[in-house]
């Protein structure tokens, strides 16, 4: 509620995060932390769940990668542009937006690095790379669904998440 300024919006976000964690290997707590990180850096409530899904797909179900991706994306969002440190953070967490941009535009990696050094790769460019990488035909398209439905790890994570959701709902209703 503090981040959204509205109890109604906060309740909808919590419902969306619970649904996300029930369908994926990402825990409720992990989803909440990622959303909190993104919103602390100014990502708006109306797009934060979309970003959670995209970053979750890129993470492949790894909570550590999701947290690292959320932090880097939040920093890019706050700066309004991609910078070297955030690029390194994204790459270390498994995503190179410049590679996606290169494939999409035909620009070379060196040209894109020059543009980045000039401050000419905006948050919108990074968002477009996220959409391309996680959308239809993208390298990470529906990765969480695949990990969640096709691996024992995903099944165990979803079961644990569902049990935590039930426990949280029970404790919420007793307040």
mmCIF file of N, CA and C in Angstrom, residues 81-129:
data_model
loop_
_atom_site.group_PDB
_atom_site.id
_atom_site.type_symbol
_atom_site.label_atom_id
_atom_site.label_comp_id
_atom_site.label_asym_id
_atom_site.label_seq_id
_atom_site.Cartn_x
_atom_site.Cartn_y
_atom_site.Cartn_z
ATOM 1 N N UNK A 81 18.125 5.026 -18.417
ATOM 2 C CA UNK A 81 18.994 4.550 -19.505
ATOM 3 C C UNK A 81 19.861 3.401 -18.999
ATOM 4 N N UNK A 82 20.366 2.641 -19.949
ATOM 5 C CA UNK A 82 21.248 1.522 -19.645
ATOM 6 C C UNK A 82 22.675 2.036 -19.507
ATOM 7 N N UNK A 83 23.332 1.612 -18.429
ATOM 8 C CA UNK A 83 24.728 1.966 -18.200
ATOM 9 C C UNK A 83 25.527 0.690 -17.996
ATOM 10 N N UNK A 84 26.840 0.817 -18.039
ATOM 11 C CA UNK A 84 27.730 -0.330 -17.987
ATOM 12 C C UNK A 84 27.537 -1.239 -16.789
ATOM 13 N N UNK A 85 27.407 -0.673 -15.598
ATOM 14 C CA UNK A 85 27.264 -1.488 -14.399
ATOM 15 C C UNK A 85 25.993 -2.334 -14.454
ATOM 16 N N UNK A 86 24.892 -1.735 -14.864
ATOM 17 C CA UNK A 86 23.637 -2.469 -14.940
ATOM 18 C C UNK A 86 23.685 -3.519 -16.043
ATOM 19 N N UNK A 87 24.352 -3.210 -17.149
ATOM 20 C CA UNK A 87 24.517 -4.198 -18.213
ATOM 21 C C UNK A 87 25.257 -5.418 -17.673
ATOM 22 N N UNK A 88 26.341 -5.188 -16.926
ATOM 23 C CA UNK A 88 27.083 -6.307 -16.329
ATOM 24 C C UNK A 88 26.201 -7.115 -15.381
ATOM 25 N N UNK A 89 25.402 -6.421 -14.571
ATOM 26 C CA UNK A 89 24.505 -7.120 -13.647
ATOM 27 C C UNK A 89 23.513 -8.005 -14.404
ATOM 28 N N UNK A 90 22.945 -7.468 -15.474
ATOM 29 C CA UNK A 90 21.992 -8.246 -16.264
ATOM 30 C C UNK A 90 22.668 -9.460 -16.899
ATOM 31 N N UNK A 91 23.835 -9.255 -17.474
ATOM 32 C CA UNK A 91 24.557 -10.352 -18.124
ATOM 33 C C UNK A 91 24.913 -11.435 -17.107
ATOM 34 N N UNK A 92 25.385 -11.022 -15.932
ATOM 35 C CA UNK A 92 25.735 -11.995 -14.893
ATOM 36 C C UNK A 92 24.520 -12.787 -14.427
ATOM 37 N N UNK A 93 23.344 -12.193 -14.533
ATOM 38 C CA UNK A 93 22.111 -12.871 -14.140
ATOM 39 C C UNK A 93 21.482 -13.639 -15.305
ATOM 40 N N UNK A 94 22.114 -13.594 -16.483
ATOM 41 C CA UNK A 94 21.657 -14.413 -17.603
ATOM 42 C C UNK A 94 20.955 -13.708 -18.742
ATOM 43 N N UNK A 95 21.019 -12.378 -18.795
ATOM 44 C CA UNK A 95 20.319 -11.662 -19.864
ATOM 45 C C UNK A 95 21.189 -10.535 -20.404
ATOM 46 N N UNK A 96 21.393 -10.542 -21.712
ATOM 47 C CA UNK A 96 22.138 -9.475 -22.363
ATOM 48 C C UNK A 96 21.193 -8.731 -23.308
ATOM 49 N N UNK A 97 20.673 -7.586 -22.876
ATOM 50 C CA UNK A 97 19.742 -6.857 -23.740
ATOM 51 C C UNK A 97 20.390 -6.372 -25.036
ATOM 52 N N UNK A 98 21.703 -6.122 -25.004
ATOM 53 C CA UNK A 98 22.371 -5.677 -26.231
ATOM 54 C C UNK A 98 22.353 -6.771 -27.288
ATOM 55 N N UNK A 99 22.483 -8.021 -26.866
ATOM 56 C CA UNK A 99 22.424 -9.139 -27.804
ATOM 57 C C UNK A 99 21.058 -9.198 -28.483
ATOM 58 N N UNK A 100 20.018 -9.033 -27.698
ATOM 59 C CA UNK A 100 18.658 -9.047 -28.242
ATOM 60 C C UNK A 100 18.476 -7.867 -29.195
ATOM 61 N N UNK A 101 18.964 -6.706 -28.786
ATOM 62 C CA UNK A 101 18.842 -5.513 -29.631
ATOM 63 C C UNK A 101 19.612 -5.698 -30.931
ATOM 64 N N UNK A 102 20.780 -6.302 -30.856
ATOM 65 C CA UNK A 102 21.590 -6.551 -32.042
ATOM 66 C C UNK A 102 20.852 -7.468 -33.017
ATOM 67 N N UNK A 103 20.267 -8.533 -32.484
ATOM 68 C CA UNK A 103 19.512 -9.464 -33.326
ATOM 69 C C UNK A 103 18.307 -8.788 -33.958
ATOM 70 N N UNK A 104 17.697 -7.887 -33.208
ATOM 71 C CA UNK A 104 16.483 -7.220 -33.669
ATOM 72 C C UNK A 104 16.767 -6.122 -34.700
ATOM 73 N N UNK A 105 17.831 -5.354 -34.451
ATOM 74 C CA UNK A 105 18.088 -4.178 -35.291
ATOM 75 C C UNK A 105 19.184 -4.380 -36.330
ATOM 76 N N UNK A 106 20.038 -5.393 -36.132
ATOM 77 C CA UNK A 106 21.161 -5.594 -37.038
ATOM 78 C C UNK A 106 22.383 -4.773 -36.665
ATOM 79 N N UNK A 107 22.253 -3.953 -35.611
ATOM 80 C CA UNK A 107 23.415 -3.190 -35.155
ATOM 81 C C UNK A 107 24.432 -4.142 -34.527
ATOM 82 N N UNK A 108 25.688 -3.809 -34.684
ATOM 83 C CA UNK A 108 26.727 -4.637 -34.079
ATOM 84 C C UNK A 108 26.787 -4.372 -32.577
ATOM 85 N N UNK A 109 27.385 -5.299 -31.855
ATOM 86 C CA UNK A 109 27.540 -5.129 -30.408
ATOM 87 C C UNK A 109 28.389 -3.897 -30.111
ATOM 88 N N UNK A 110 29.415 -3.659 -30.904
ATOM 89 C CA UNK A 110 30.265 -2.483 -30.649
ATOM 90 C C UNK A 110 29.488 -1.188 -30.877
ATOM 91 N N UNK A 111 28.627 -1.153 -31.886
ATOM 92 C CA UNK A 111 27.792 0.030 -32.109
ATOM 93 C C UNK A 111 26.844 0.248 -30.927
ATOM 94 N N UNK A 112 26.265 -0.833 -30.442
ATOM 95 C CA UNK A 112 25.348 -0.716 -29.303
ATOM 96 C C UNK A 112 26.090 -0.287 -28.042
ATOM 97 N N UNK A 113 27.304 -0.790 -27.832
ATOM 98 C CA UNK A 113 28.092 -0.367 -26.666
ATOM 99 C C UNK A 113 28.450 1.118 -26.759
ATOM 100 N N UNK A 114 28.731 1.593 -27.959
ATOM 101 C CA UNK A 114 28.998 3.024 -28.147
ATOM 102 C C UNK A 114 27.763 3.850 -27.822
ATOM 103 N N UNK A 115 26.614 3.397 -28.311
ATOM 104 C CA UNK A 115 25.361 4.094 -27.998
ATOM 105 C C UNK A 115 25.113 4.111 -26.497
ATOM 106 N N UNK A 116 25.394 2.983 -25.838
ATOM 107 C CA UNK A 116 25.209 2.908 -24.390
ATOM 108 C C UNK A 116 26.148 3.894 -23.697
ATOM 109 N N UNK A 117 27.398 3.946 -24.135
ATOM 110 C CA UNK A 117 28.372 4.865 -23.535
ATOM 111 C C UNK A 117 27.939 6.321 -23.712
ATOM 112 N N UNK A 118 27.228 6.600 -24.800
ATOM 113 C CA UNK A 118 26.716 7.954 -25.049
ATOM 114 C C UNK A 118 25.395 8.226 -24.331
ATOM 115 N N UNK A 119 24.900 7.228 -23.590
ATOM 116 C CA UNK A 119 23.638 7.388 -22.866
ATOM 117 C C UNK A 119 22.422 7.305 -23.760
ATOM 118 N N UNK A 120 22.588 6.661 -24.935
ATOM 119 C CA UNK A 120 21.511 6.654 -25.924
ATOM 120 C C UNK A 120 20.678 5.374 -25.933
ATOM 121 N N UNK A 121 20.896 4.477 -24.967
ATOM 122 C CA UNK A 121 20.034 3.302 -24.865
ATOM 123 C C UNK A 121 19.130 3.517 -23.657
ATOM 124 N N UNK A 122 17.875 3.791 -23.954
ATOM 125 C CA UNK A 122 16.914 4.192 -22.917
ATOM 126 C C UNK A 122 16.273 2.979 -22.237
ATOM 127 N N UNK A 123 15.565 3.252 -21.168
ATOM 128 C CA UNK A 123 14.793 2.218 -20.491
ATOM 129 C C UNK A 123 13.786 1.609 -21.464
ATOM 130 N N UNK A 124 13.240 2.415 -22.375
ATOM 131 C CA UNK A 124 12.297 1.890 -23.375
ATOM 132 C C UNK A 124 12.967 0.859 -24.277
ATOM 133 N N UNK A 125 14.229 1.104 -24.638
ATOM 134 C CA UNK A 125 14.975 0.140 -25.451
ATOM 135 C C UNK A 125 15.162 -1.173 -24.686
ATOM 136 N N UNK A 126 15.469 -1.077 -23.398
ATOM 137 C CA UNK A 126 15.658 -2.274 -22.561
ATOM 138 C C UNK A 126 14.324 -3.004 -22.406
ATOM 139 N N UNK A 127 13.241 -2.260 -22.205
ATOM 140 C CA UNK A 127 11.908 -2.884 -22.111
ATOM 141 C C UNK A 127 11.559 -3.608 -23.406
ATOM 142 N N UNK A 128 11.891 -2.987 -24.551
ATOM 143 C CA UNK A 128 11.637 -3.642 -25.841
ATOM 144 C C UNK A 128 12.444 -4.937 -25.965
ATOM 145 N N UNK A 129 13.680 -4.922 -25.478
ATOM 146 C CA UNK A 129 14.514 -6.126 -25.506
ATOM 147 C C UNK A 129 13.911 -7.210 -24.607
#
